[in-house]
Amino acid sequence: DQLCETFEGYTLDVENGYGDGIIEEGKTVHVWAEEREGMVFSHWSGDTERLESSIEYHTTLTMPAENVHINANYSNLLPDMEFEALTIPGAERNKKIYTYFPTKDKIKGVVWLFHGTNGNAVAWVNEIENRQLSNRLMASDYGIVAITSEESEFEIDFNNDGNFRWSYGVDSSLIDFANIRAVRDALLAGGKFNSNTPHTALGFSAGGAFTEFVAVVLKWRAAVNHNAKGNLILSENSTVPYFHSISENDNHPDVGLAGNQEARDHYQNYLDRDACVNFEEFLQMPLFAERFARSPLISKTLSAAIFNEIKTNNGLDEADYIKGLYNDLEQVVLNNISNFPVIASLTGGQRNHVKDQIQTTNAEHHFKSDFNGRTLEFIQTVCNTTGTDDHFADTKESIQITPNPAMDFITINAEGPIRIYDTAGRLRNECNDSGQDISTYQPGLYIVKTNKGFGRFVKM
């Protein structure tokens, strides 16, 4: 009889990570770098030409007809790479912030971190995925300022919408912009950075939406928006380099699938203007046994037990993708608690971390560190331009325009001559009247110049 040899696949060897095995040619494989205490992932080495990205701790490859070896590499987190809690006078009240600054001879820039709805700055210090970003910024010699919105910090719902969020608009007198300027100027006076140090706005959810506004108002180097749909008018007018990411299964009532489509439309608006923009969509990934060990509260052994319990109880499909959303899985656990003794025995902190990791894995409305490398690369290069040069130009924006944004009429606190330009530099009006009828203007951003200075407003 003729002997037949069965060839099952090729070897994928993942050093310092997960996802290795004997893999069939042509199959798409997910790989992850493992956690290392006192370190943060920096890059993959080895056969990196096979990887979708060599700078993300989680990436994919399509298995070729040959063996592949990759190795996860790390940067050390030095003992001084920790957040410092500070209380600094804001525009009207003292602000509690969390900061990290390398020495001024090393600092590459300052990244300001903005939280989501009803959140606060401490998320960037304590939450697993958020802290991975903070650690990578620290290891890359970036300063960090995590600040809480005025509404959230003092539980004041200024617009009575039932939530604590940020000040949205291009009016530089809005409270959150005023607070950021006050904090920035205090840190500058304290020698944390120089007047020409570039600043970037980075946020999640409601904080992500805020980044587009603050980067425009304060003329910062870039805006990074994770998991918010963005702003139509700014997408049609802003010249600030813009990084935007969404999640496939976003289920937040202010985003969701409809908001994701708006985000794609806004991205196209940037592209149509040849503006500097980068757009990423985070897709659901499979769960793996060591996933929950990203938490310092969960060992690899416990993580595997949680994974196996979910899998045994039919919570995963044949490729280990979670069935449904986290809320669906949670309901199954609650209704069949005797089938989940491991999960039932977890502490409150451990359960929260399990929830975070499932929502992240499932591409729901949760901050994820899977784009940290691309985020950092964008901040550094801003499409190979120099970014915004005049990072403190807002100090020259000395005239007040109200209301802002506006529909029909604005009042300008300056004497004539008053000149109004669109963003293409075309003169729209020149007169001496402080009151201006803008009802016939197209929606967008406009510049007002007077002998006293300049300002900006948005026509809705």
PDB file of C-alpha atoms in Angstrom, residues 52-343:
ATOM      1  CA  GLU A  52      -0.034  43.475  10.138  1.00  0.00           C
ATOM      2  CA  SER A  53       1.776  45.800  12.573  1.00  0.00           C
ATOM      3  CA  SER A  54       5.121  45.397  14.315  1.00  0.00           C
ATOM      4  CA  ILE A  55       4.437  48.206  16.817  1.00  0.00           C
ATOM      5  CA  GLU A  56       1.232  46.932  18.460  1.00  0.00           C
ATOM      6  CA  TYR A  57       1.213  44.433  21.336  1.00  0.00           C
ATOM      7  CA  HIS A  58      -1.714  42.690  19.602  1.00  0.00           C
ATOM      8  CA  THR A  59      -1.556  42.115  15.871  1.00  0.00           C
ATOM      9  CA  THR A  60      -2.353  39.536  13.196  1.00  0.00           C
ATOM     10  CA  LEU A  61      -0.640  37.675  10.387  1.00  0.00           C
ATOM     11  CA  THR A  62      -1.661  35.423   7.538  1.00  0.00           C
ATOM     12  CA  MET A  63       0.317  32.217   7.894  1.00  0.00           C
ATOM     13  CA  PRO A  64       2.704  31.669   4.962  1.00  0.00           C
ATOM     14  CA  ALA A  65       3.974  28.340   3.656  1.00  0.00           C
ATOM     15  CA  GLU A  66       6.950  28.491   6.004  1.00  0.00           C
ATOM     16  CA  ASN A  67       7.737  28.712   9.692  1.00  0.00           C
ATOM     17  CA  VAL A  68       7.511  32.120  11.378  1.00  0.00           C
ATOM     18  CA  HIS A  69       9.304  33.350  14.492  1.00  0.00           C
ATOM     19  CA  ILE A  70       8.519  36.635  16.234  1.00  0.00           C
ATOM     20  CA  ASN A  71       9.708  38.048  19.532  1.00  0.00           C
ATOM     21  CA  ALA A  72       8.017  40.674  21.731  1.00  0.00           C
ATOM     22  CA  ASN A  73      10.343  43.443  22.936  1.00  0.00           C
ATOM     23  CA  TYR A  74       9.860  45.809  25.858  1.00  0.00           C
ATOM     24  CA  SER A  75      10.966  49.147  27.262  1.00  0.00           C
ATOM     25  CA  ASN A  76      11.838  49.414  30.935  1.00  0.00           C
ATOM     26  CA  LEU A  77       9.629  51.552  33.157  1.00  0.00           C
ATOM     27  CA  LEU A  78      12.050  53.423  35.378  1.00  0.00           C
ATOM     28  CA  PRO A  79      11.214  53.947  39.072  1.00  0.00           C
ATOM     29  CA  ASP A  80      10.333  57.611  38.470  1.00  0.00           C
ATOM     30  CA  MET A  81       7.847  56.784  35.708  1.00  0.00           C
ATOM     31  CA  GLU A  82       4.828  57.278  37.929  1.00  0.00           C
ATOM     32  CA  PHE A  83       2.036  59.821  38.004  1.00  0.00           C
ATOM     33  CA  GLU A  84       2.215  62.693  40.457  1.00  0.00           C
ATOM     34  CA  ALA A  85      -1.072  64.027  41.818  1.00  0.00           C
ATOM     35  CA  LEU A  86      -1.092  67.828  41.894  1.00  0.00           C
ATOM     36  CA  THR A  87      -3.599  70.500  42.844  1.00  0.00           C
ATOM     37  CA  ILE A  88      -3.282  73.583  40.647  1.00  0.00           C
ATOM     38  CA  PRO A  89      -5.496  76.686  40.464  1.00  0.00           C
ATOM     39  CA  GLY A  90      -7.844  76.497  37.497  1.00  0.00           C
ATOM     40  CA  ALA A  91      -9.844  79.327  35.994  1.00  0.00           C
ATOM     41  CA  GLU A  92     -12.370  79.386  38.854  1.00  0.00           C
ATOM     42  CA  ARG A  93     -11.538  76.472  41.190  1.00  0.00           C
ATOM     43  CA  ASN A  94      -8.548  74.357  42.115  1.00  0.00           C
ATOM     44  CA  LYS A  95      -8.023  71.421  39.753  1.00  0.00           C
ATOM     45  CA  LYS A  96      -6.655  68.019  40.781  1.00  0.00           C
ATOM     46  CA  ILE A  97      -4.514  66.655  37.985  1.00  0.00           C
ATOM     47  CA  TYR A  98      -2.175  63.708  37.440  1.00  0.00           C
ATOM     48  CA  THR A  99       1.095  64.405  35.679  1.00  0.00           C
ATOM     49  CA  TYR A 100       4.325  62.824  34.554  1.00  0.00           C
ATOM     50  CA  PHE A 101       7.224  64.746  33.068  1.00  0.00           C
ATOM     51  CA  PRO A 102      10.640  63.572  31.924  1.00  0.00           C
ATOM     52  CA  THR A 103      13.477  66.058  32.251  1.00  0.00           C
ATOM     53  CA  LYS A 104      13.230  69.051  29.921  1.00  0.00           C
ATOM     54  CA  ASP A 105      16.252  67.914  27.925  1.00  0.00           C
ATOM     55  CA  LYS A 106      14.392  64.689  27.001  1.00  0.00           C
ATOM     56  CA  ILE A 107      10.757  65.744  26.680  1.00  0.00           C
ATOM     57  CA  LYS A 108       9.343  65.274  23.169  1.00  0.00           C
ATOM     58  CA  GLY A 109       5.948  66.766  23.864  1.00  0.00           C
ATOM     59  CA  VAL A 110       3.019  66.816  26.278  1.00  0.00           C
ATOM     60  CA  VAL A 111      -0.031  64.590  25.810  1.00  0.00           C
ATOM     61  CA  TRP A 112      -3.199  65.717  27.584  1.00  0.00           C
ATOM     62  CA  LEU A 113      -5.576  62.882  28.489  1.00  0.00           C
ATOM     63  CA  PHE A 114      -9.343  63.413  28.602  1.00  0.00           C
ATOM     64  CA  HIS A 115     -11.808  60.950  30.181  1.00  0.00           C
ATOM     65  CA  GLY A 116     -15.236  59.768  29.078  1.00  0.00           C
ATOM     66  CA  THR A 117     -18.746  60.666  30.265  1.00  0.00           C
ATOM     67  CA  ASN A 118     -19.073  60.863  34.073  1.00  0.00           C
ATOM     68  CA  GLY A 119     -15.435  59.803  34.395  1.00  0.00           C
ATOM     69  CA  ASN A 120     -12.336  61.412  35.830  1.00  0.00           C
ATOM     70  CA  ALA A 121      -8.611  61.719  35.254  1.00  0.00           C
ATOM     71  CA  VAL A 122      -7.654  58.825  37.524  1.00  0.00           C
ATOM     72  CA  ALA A 123      -8.756  56.354  34.810  1.00  0.00           C
ATOM     73  CA  TRP A 124      -5.483  57.060  33.002  1.00  0.00           C
ATOM     74  CA  VAL A 125      -3.602  56.131  36.185  1.00  0.00           C
ATOM     75  CA  ASN A 126      -5.420  52.971  37.300  1.00  0.00           C
ATOM     76  CA  GLU A 127      -7.384  51.302  34.491  1.00  0.00           C
ATOM     77  CA  ILE A 128      -5.464  48.523  32.729  1.00  0.00           C
ATOM     78  CA  GLU A 129      -5.832  49.466  29.069  1.00  0.00           C
ATOM     79  CA  ASN A 130      -5.547  53.203  29.736  1.00  0.00           C
ATOM     80  CA  ARG A 131      -2.439  52.724  31.850  1.00  0.00           C
ATOM     81  CA  GLN A 132      -0.761  50.757  29.056  1.00  0.00           C
ATOM     82  CA  LEU A 133      -0.982  53.891  26.919  1.00  0.00           C
ATOM     83  CA  SER A 134       0.305  56.073  29.751  1.00  0.00           C
ATOM     84  CA  ASN A 135       3.241  53.706  30.301  1.00  0.00           C
ATOM     85  CA  ARG A 136       4.148  53.731  26.627  1.00  0.00           C
ATOM     86  CA  LEU A 137       4.083  57.529  26.523  1.00  0.00           C
ATOM     87  CA  MET A 138       6.317  57.656  29.592  1.00  0.00           C
ATOM     88  CA  ALA A 139       8.794  55.186  28.104  1.00  0.00           C
ATOM     89  CA  SER A 140       8.874  57.319  24.933  1.00  0.00           C
ATOM     90  CA  ASP A 141       9.779  60.533  26.817  1.00  0.00           C
ATOM     91  CA  TYR A 142       6.416  62.271  26.611  1.00  0.00           C
ATOM     92  CA  GLY A 143       4.987  64.376  29.384  1.00  0.00           C
ATOM     93  CA  ILE A 144       1.421  63.589  30.449  1.00  0.00           C
ATOM     94  CA  VAL A 145      -1.339  65.680  31.989  1.00  0.00           C
ATOM     95  CA  ALA A 146      -4.573  63.885  32.940  1.00  0.00           C
ATOM     96  CA  ILE A 147      -7.268  66.373  33.920  1.00  0.00           C
ATOM     97  CA  THR A 148     -10.943  66.080  34.901  1.00  0.00           C
ATOM     98  CA  SER A 149     -13.707  68.143  33.297  1.00  0.00           C
ATOM     99  CA  GLU A 150     -15.235  70.893  35.415  1.00  0.00           C
ATOM    100  CA  GLU A 151     -18.625  69.168  35.336  1.00  0.00           C
ATOM    101  CA  SER A 152     -17.219  65.834  36.532  1.00  0.00           C
ATOM    102  CA  GLU A 153     -14.832  67.162  39.147  1.00  0.00           C
ATOM    103  CA  PHE A 154     -17.394  69.336  40.884  1.00  0.00           C
ATOM    104  CA  GLU A 155     -20.584  67.495  39.827  1.00  0.00           C
ATOM    105  CA  ILE A 156     -22.059  70.541  38.116  1.00  0.00           C
ATOM    106  CA  ASP A 157     -24.277  69.761  35.133  1.00  0.00           C
ATOM    107  CA  PHE A 158     -23.943  73.111  33.366  1.00  0.00           C
ATOM    108  CA  ASN A 159     -26.178  72.211  30.415  1.00  0.00           C
ATOM    109  CA  ASN A 160     -28.630  69.994  32.356  1.00  0.00           C
ATOM    110  CA  ASP A 161     -28.201  67.020  30.029  1.00  0.00           C
ATOM    111  CA  GLY A 162     -27.981  64.545  32.916  1.00  0.00           C
ATOM    112  CA  ASN A 163     -24.286  63.777  32.398  1.00  0.00           C
ATOM    113  CA  PHE A 164     -20.932  65.216  33.374  1.00  0.00           C
ATOM    114  CA  ARG A 165     -18.891  65.962  30.278  1.00  0.00           C
ATOM    115  CA  TRP A 166     -16.604  68.580  28.695  1.00  0.00           C
ATOM    116  CA  SER A 167     -17.190  72.051  27.223  1.00  0.00           C
ATOM    117  CA  TYR A 168     -17.817  71.590  23.506  1.00  0.00           C
ATOM    118  CA  GLY A 169     -17.363  74.546  21.171  1.00  0.00           C
ATOM    119  CA  VAL A 170     -14.683  76.793  19.734  1.00  0.00           C
ATOM    120  CA  ASP A 171     -15.198  79.586  22.258  1.00  0.00           C
ATOM    121  CA  SER A 172     -11.875  79.910  24.092  1.00  0.00           C
ATOM    122  CA  SER A 173     -13.662  81.306  27.161  1.00  0.00           C
ATOM    123  CA  LEU A 174     -15.469  78.009  27.870  1.00  0.00           C
ATOM    124  CA  ILE A 175     -14.571  76.707  31.321  1.00  0.00           C
ATOM    125  CA  ASP A 176     -12.612  73.588  30.339  1.00  0.00           C
ATOM    126  CA  PHE A 177     -10.468  75.528  27.870  1.00  0.00           C
ATOM    127  CA  ALA A 178      -9.870  78.176  30.516  1.00  0.00           C
ATOM    128  CA  ASN A 179      -8.867  75.492  33.032  1.00  0.00           C
ATOM    129  CA  ILE A 180      -6.475  73.852  30.587  1.00  0.00           C
ATOM    130  CA  ARG A 181      -4.807  77.175  29.814  1.00  0.00           C
ATOM    131  CA  ALA A 182      -4.459  77.935  33.522  1.00  0.00           C
ATOM    132  CA  VAL A 183      -2.966  74.513  34.282  1.00  0.00           C
ATOM    133  CA  ARG A 184      -0.712  74.642  31.228  1.00  0.00           C
ATOM    134  CA  ASP A 185       0.610  78.072  32.144  1.00  0.00           C
ATOM    135  CA  ALA A 186       1.257  76.997  35.747  1.00  0.00           C
ATOM    136  CA  LEU A 187       3.200  73.933  34.596  1.00  0.00           C
ATOM    137  CA  LEU A 188       5.125  76.056  32.106  1.00  0.00           C
ATOM    138  CA  ALA A 189       5.998  78.535  34.851  1.00  0.00           C
ATOM    139  CA  GLY A 190       7.070  75.590  37.012  1.00  0.00           C
ATOM    140  CA  GLY A 191       9.626  74.548  34.416  1.00  0.00           C
ATOM    141  CA  LYS A 192       7.986  71.279  33.368  1.00  0.00           C
ATOM    142  CA  PHE A 193       8.342  72.111  29.662  1.00  0.00           C
ATOM    143  CA  ASN A 194       9.297  74.972  27.361  1.00  0.00           C
ATOM    144  CA  SER A 195       7.047  77.429  25.555  1.00  0.00           C
ATOM    145  CA  ASN A 196       7.712  75.656  22.246  1.00  0.00           C
ATOM    146  CA  THR A 197       6.999  72.133  23.529  1.00  0.00           C
ATOM    147  CA  PRO A 198       4.271  70.597  21.312  1.00  0.00           C
ATOM    148  CA  HIS A 199       0.969  69.564  22.909  1.00  0.00           C
ATOM    149  CA  THR A 200      -1.453  66.831  21.828  1.00  0.00           C
ATOM    150  CA  ALA A 201      -5.044  66.204  22.948  1.00  0.00           C
ATOM    151  CA  LEU A 202      -5.981  62.537  23.431  1.00  0.00           C
ATOM    152  CA  GLY A 203      -9.266  61.254  24.778  1.00  0.00           C
ATOM    153  CA  PHE A 204     -11.779  58.442  25.003  1.00  0.00           C
ATOM    154  CA  SER A 205     -15.517  58.689  24.305  1.00  0.00           C
ATOM    155  CA  ALA A 206     -16.743  62.123  25.474  1.00  0.00           C
ATOM    156  CA  GLY A 207     -13.093  63.008  26.025  1.00  0.00           C
ATOM    157  CA  GLY A 208     -12.311  61.851  22.498  1.00  0.00           C
ATOM    158  CA  ALA A 209     -14.969  64.185  21.117  1.00  0.00           C
ATOM    159  CA  PHE A 210     -13.443  67.012  23.162  1.00  0.00           C
ATOM    160  CA  THR A 211      -9.992  66.559  21.597  1.00  0.00           C
ATOM    161  CA  GLU A 212     -11.066  67.952  18.214  1.00  0.00           C
ATOM    162  CA  PHE A 213     -12.280  71.136  19.879  1.00  0.00           C
ATOM    163  CA  VAL A 214      -9.416  71.723  22.299  1.00  0.00           C
ATOM    164  CA  ALA A 215      -6.754  71.119  19.650  1.00  0.00           C
ATOM    165  CA  VAL A 216      -8.430  73.674  17.369  1.00  0.00           C
ATOM    166  CA  VAL A 217      -9.026  76.259  20.091  1.00  0.00           C
ATOM    167  CA  LEU A 218      -5.527  76.015  21.579  1.00  0.00           C
ATOM    168  CA  LYS A 219      -3.819  75.272  18.230  1.00  0.00           C
ATOM    169  CA  TRP A 220      -2.115  72.118  19.423  1.00  0.00           C
ATOM    170  CA  ARG A 221      -0.039  69.675  17.432  1.00  0.00           C
ATOM    171  CA  ALA A 222      -2.669  66.950  17.044  1.00  0.00           C
ATOM    172  CA  ALA A 223      -5.963  65.503  18.277  1.00  0.00           C
ATOM    173  CA  VAL A 224      -6.501  61.799  19.012  1.00  0.00           C
ATOM    174  CA  ASN A 225     -10.129  60.692  19.341  1.00  0.00           C
ATOM    175  CA  HIS A 226     -10.897  57.152  20.519  1.00  0.00           C
ATOM    176  CA  ASN A 227     -14.527  55.955  20.386  1.00  0.00           C
ATOM    177  CA  ALA A 228     -16.462  59.139  19.695  1.00  0.00           C
ATOM    178  CA  LYS A 229     -18.147  59.971  16.410  1.00  0.00           C
ATOM    179  CA  GLY A 230     -16.436  63.351  16.015  1.00  0.00           C
ATOM    180  CA  ASN A 231     -17.800  66.679  14.811  1.00  0.00           C
ATOM    181  CA  LEU A 232     -19.160  67.381  11.330  1.00  0.00           C
ATOM    182  CA  ILE A 233     -18.167  71.053  11.120  1.00  0.00           C
ATOM    183  CA  LEU A 234     -14.652  70.445  12.386  1.00  0.00           C
ATOM    184  CA  SER A 235     -14.239  67.546   9.958  1.00  0.00           C
ATOM    185  CA  GLU A 236     -15.008  70.012   7.168  1.00  0.00           C
ATOM    186  CA  ASN A 237     -12.762  72.801   8.446  1.00  0.00           C
ATOM    187  CA  SER A 238     -10.114  71.798  10.998  1.00  0.00           C
ATOM    188  CA  THR A 239      -6.473  71.839   9.919  1.00  0.00           C
ATOM    189  CA  VAL A 240      -5.190  70.134  13.083  1.00  0.00           C
ATOM    190  CA  PRO A 241      -3.733  66.643  12.405  1.00  0.00           C
ATOM    191  CA  TYR A 242      -6.378  64.152  13.526  1.00  0.00           C
ATOM    192  CA  PHE A 243      -6.241  60.479  14.584  1.00  0.00           C
ATOM    193  CA  HIS A 244      -9.608  58.750  14.979  1.00  0.00           C
ATOM    194  CA  SER A 245     -10.459  55.204  16.042  1.00  0.00           C
ATOM    195  CA  ILE A 246     -13.763  53.414  16.511  1.00  0.00           C
ATOM    196  CA  SER A 247     -14.786  49.944  17.741  1.00  0.00           C
ATOM    197  CA  GLU A 248     -16.760  47.463  15.643  1.00  0.00           C
ATOM    198  CA  ASN A 249     -19.358  46.608  18.314  1.00  0.00           C
ATOM    199  CA  ASP A 250     -19.616  50.004  20.012  1.00  0.00           C
ATOM    200  CA  ASN A 251     -22.856  49.932  21.999  1.00  0.00           C
ATOM    201  CA  HIS A 252     -22.776  53.341  23.705  1.00  0.00           C
ATOM    202  CA  PRO A 253     -26.059  55.259  23.195  1.00  0.00           C
ATOM    203  CA  ASP A 254     -24.152  58.333  21.961  1.00  0.00           C
ATOM    204  CA  VAL A 255     -22.079  56.342  19.460  1.00  0.00           C
ATOM    205  CA  GLY A 256     -23.164  52.843  18.442  1.00  0.00           C
ATOM    206  CA  LEU A 257     -23.311  51.698  14.833  1.00  0.00           C
ATOM    207  CA  ALA A 258     -24.844  54.988  13.660  1.00  0.00           C
ATOM    208  CA  GLY A 259     -22.094  56.982  15.353  1.00  0.00           C
ATOM    209  CA  ASN A 260     -19.477  54.729  13.808  1.00  0.00           C
ATOM    210  CA  GLN A 261     -20.861  55.531  10.366  1.00  0.00           C
ATOM    211  CA  GLU A 262     -20.767  59.251  11.172  1.00  0.00           C
ATOM    212  CA  ALA A 263     -17.130  58.814  12.188  1.00  0.00           C
ATOM    213  CA  ARG A 264     -16.362  57.212   8.813  1.00  0.00           C
ATOM    214  CA  ASP A 265     -18.123  60.097   7.051  1.00  0.00           C
ATOM    215  CA  HIS A 266     -16.108  62.628   9.051  1.00  0.00           C
ATOM    216  CA  TYR A 267     -12.908  60.799   8.146  1.00  0.00           C
ATOM    217  CA  GLN A 268     -13.866  61.094   4.486  1.00  0.00           C
ATOM    218  CA  ASN A 269     -14.375  64.846   4.965  1.00  0.00           C
ATOM    219  CA  TYR A 270     -10.788  65.141   6.198  1.00  0.00           C
ATOM    220  CA  LEU A 271      -9.554  63.049   3.262  1.00  0.00           C
ATOM    221  CA  ASP A 272     -11.491  65.131   0.748  1.00  0.00           C
ATOM    222  CA  ARG A 273      -9.612  68.217   1.961  1.00  0.00           C
ATOM    223  CA  ASP A 274      -6.208  66.447   1.910  1.00  0.00           C
ATOM    224  CA  ALA A 275      -5.980  67.105   5.649  1.00  0.00           C
ATOM    225  CA  CYS A 276      -3.651  65.097   7.882  1.00  0.00           C
ATOM    226  CA  VAL A 277      -5.821  62.272   9.230  1.00  0.00           C
ATOM    227  CA  ASN A 278      -5.545  58.636  10.271  1.00  0.00           C
ATOM    228  CA  PHE A 279      -8.517  56.338  10.868  1.00  0.00           C
ATOM    229  CA  GLU A 280      -8.589  52.911  12.521  1.00  0.00           C
ATOM    230  CA  GLU A 281     -11.438  50.496  13.243  1.00  0.00           C
ATOM    231  CA  PHE A 282     -10.921  48.006  16.053  1.00  0.00           C
ATOM    232  CA  LEU A 283     -12.447  44.615  15.258  1.00  0.00           C
ATOM    233  CA  GLN A 284     -13.561  41.899  17.656  1.00  0.00           C
ATOM    234  CA  MET A 285     -10.797  39.404  18.422  1.00  0.00           C
ATOM    235  CA  PRO A 286     -10.858  35.911  19.918  1.00  0.00           C
ATOM    236  CA  LEU A 287     -10.529  35.371  23.643  1.00  0.00           C
ATOM    237  CA  PHE A 288      -7.452  33.435  24.762  1.00  0.00           C
ATOM    238  CA  ALA A 289      -6.579  31.678  28.004  1.00  0.00           C
ATOM    239  CA  GLU A 290      -4.114  34.263  29.335  1.00  0.00           C
ATOM    240  CA  ARG A 291      -6.204  37.337  28.450  1.00  0.00           C
ATOM    241  CA  PHE A 292      -7.324  38.143  31.988  1.00  0.00           C
ATOM    242  CA  ALA A 293      -3.743  38.016  33.296  1.00  0.00           C
ATOM    243  CA  ARG A 294      -3.340  41.551  31.916  1.00  0.00           C
ATOM    244  CA  SER A 295      -4.795  42.410  35.313  1.00  0.00           C
ATOM    245  CA  PRO A 296      -2.308  42.488  38.199  1.00  0.00           C
ATOM    246  CA  LEU A 297      -5.075  40.896  40.289  1.00  0.00           C
ATOM    247  CA  ILE A 298      -5.364  37.780  38.116  1.00  0.00           C
ATOM    248  CA  SER A 299      -2.698  35.094  37.635  1.00  0.00           C
ATOM    249  CA  LYS A 300      -2.244  33.134  34.416  1.00  0.00           C
ATOM    250  CA  THR A 301      -3.655  30.069  36.167  1.00  0.00           C
ATOM    251  CA  LEU A 302      -6.776  31.920  37.280  1.00  0.00           C
ATOM    252  CA  SER A 303      -7.106  33.526  33.852  1.00  0.00           C
ATOM    253  CA  ALA A 304      -7.084  30.097  32.200  1.00  0.00           C
ATOM    254  CA  ALA A 305      -9.720  28.865  34.662  1.00  0.00           C
ATOM    255  CA  ILE A 306     -11.995  31.823  33.824  1.00  0.00           C
ATOM    256  CA  PHE A 307     -11.476  31.248  30.106  1.00  0.00           C
ATOM    257  CA  ASN A 308     -12.236  27.527  30.381  1.00  0.00           C
ATOM    258  CA  GLU A 309     -15.363  28.198  32.426  1.00  0.00           C
ATOM    259  CA  ILE A 310     -16.717  30.580  29.778  1.00  0.00           C
ATOM    260  CA  LYS A 311     -15.835  28.131  26.997  1.00  0.00           C
ATOM    261  CA  THR A 312     -17.310  25.094  28.781  1.00  0.00           C
ATOM    262  CA  ASN A 313     -20.587  26.949  29.269  1.00  0.00           C
ATOM    263  CA  ASN A 314     -20.928  27.696  25.550  1.00  0.00           C
ATOM    264  CA  GLY A 315     -19.914  31.351  25.840  1.00  0.00           C
ATOM    265  CA  LEU A 316     -17.479  31.141  22.915  1.00  0.00           C
ATOM    266  CA  ASP A 317     -17.848  30.022  19.322  1.00  0.00           C
ATOM    267  CA  GLU A 318     -15.587  27.458  17.645  1.00  0.00           C
ATOM    268  CA  ALA A 319     -12.918  30.135  17.018  1.00  0.00           C
ATOM    269  CA  ASP A 320     -13.100  31.406  20.641  1.00  0.00           C
ATOM    270  CA  TYR A 321     -14.964  34.609  19.789  1.00  0.00           C
ATOM    271  CA  ILE A 322     -17.409  35.701  22.493  1.00  0.00           C
ATOM    272  CA  LYS A 323     -21.051  35.082  21.612  1.00  0.00           C
ATOM    273  CA  GLY A 324     -22.985  38.332  21.899  1.00  0.00           C
ATOM    274  CA  LEU A 325     -21.974  41.318  24.005  1.00  0.00           C
ATOM    275  CA  TYR A 326     -20.627  41.413  27.554  1.00  0.00           C
ATOM    276  CA  ASN A 327     -24.100  42.137  28.942  1.00  0.00           C
ATOM    277  CA  ASP A 328     -25.378  38.941  27.314  1.00  0.00           C
ATOM    278  CA  LEU A 329     -22.611  36.873  28.894  1.00  0.00           C
ATOM    279  CA  GLU A 330     -23.154  38.527  32.263  1.00  0.00           C
ATOM    280  CA  GLN A 331     -26.837  37.604  32.177  1.00  0.00           C
ATOM    281  CA  VAL A 332     -25.987  33.970  31.388  1.00  0.00           C
ATOM    282  CA  VAL A 333     -23.631  33.884  34.384  1.00  0.00           C
ATOM    283  CA  LEU A 334     -26.204  35.438  36.723  1.00  0.00           C
ATOM    284  CA  ASN A 335     -28.931  33.043  35.583  1.00  0.00           C
ATOM    285  CA  ASN A 336     -26.670  29.990  35.924  1.00  0.00           C
ATOM    286  CA  ILE A 337     -24.306  30.975  38.710  1.00  0.00           C
ATOM    287  CA  SER A 338     -23.769  27.374  39.842  1.00  0.00           C
ATOM    288  CA  ASN A 339     -22.152  26.670  36.465  1.00  0.00           C
ATOM    289  CA  PHE A 340     -19.599  29.443  37.019  1.00  0.00           C
ATOM    290  CA  PRO A 341     -17.929  28.730  40.394  1.00  0.00           C
ATOM    291  CA  VAL A 342     -14.626  30.353  39.369  1.00  0.00           C
ATOM    292  CA  ILE A 343     -16.240  33.605  38.241  1.00  0.00           C
TER     293      ILE A 343
END
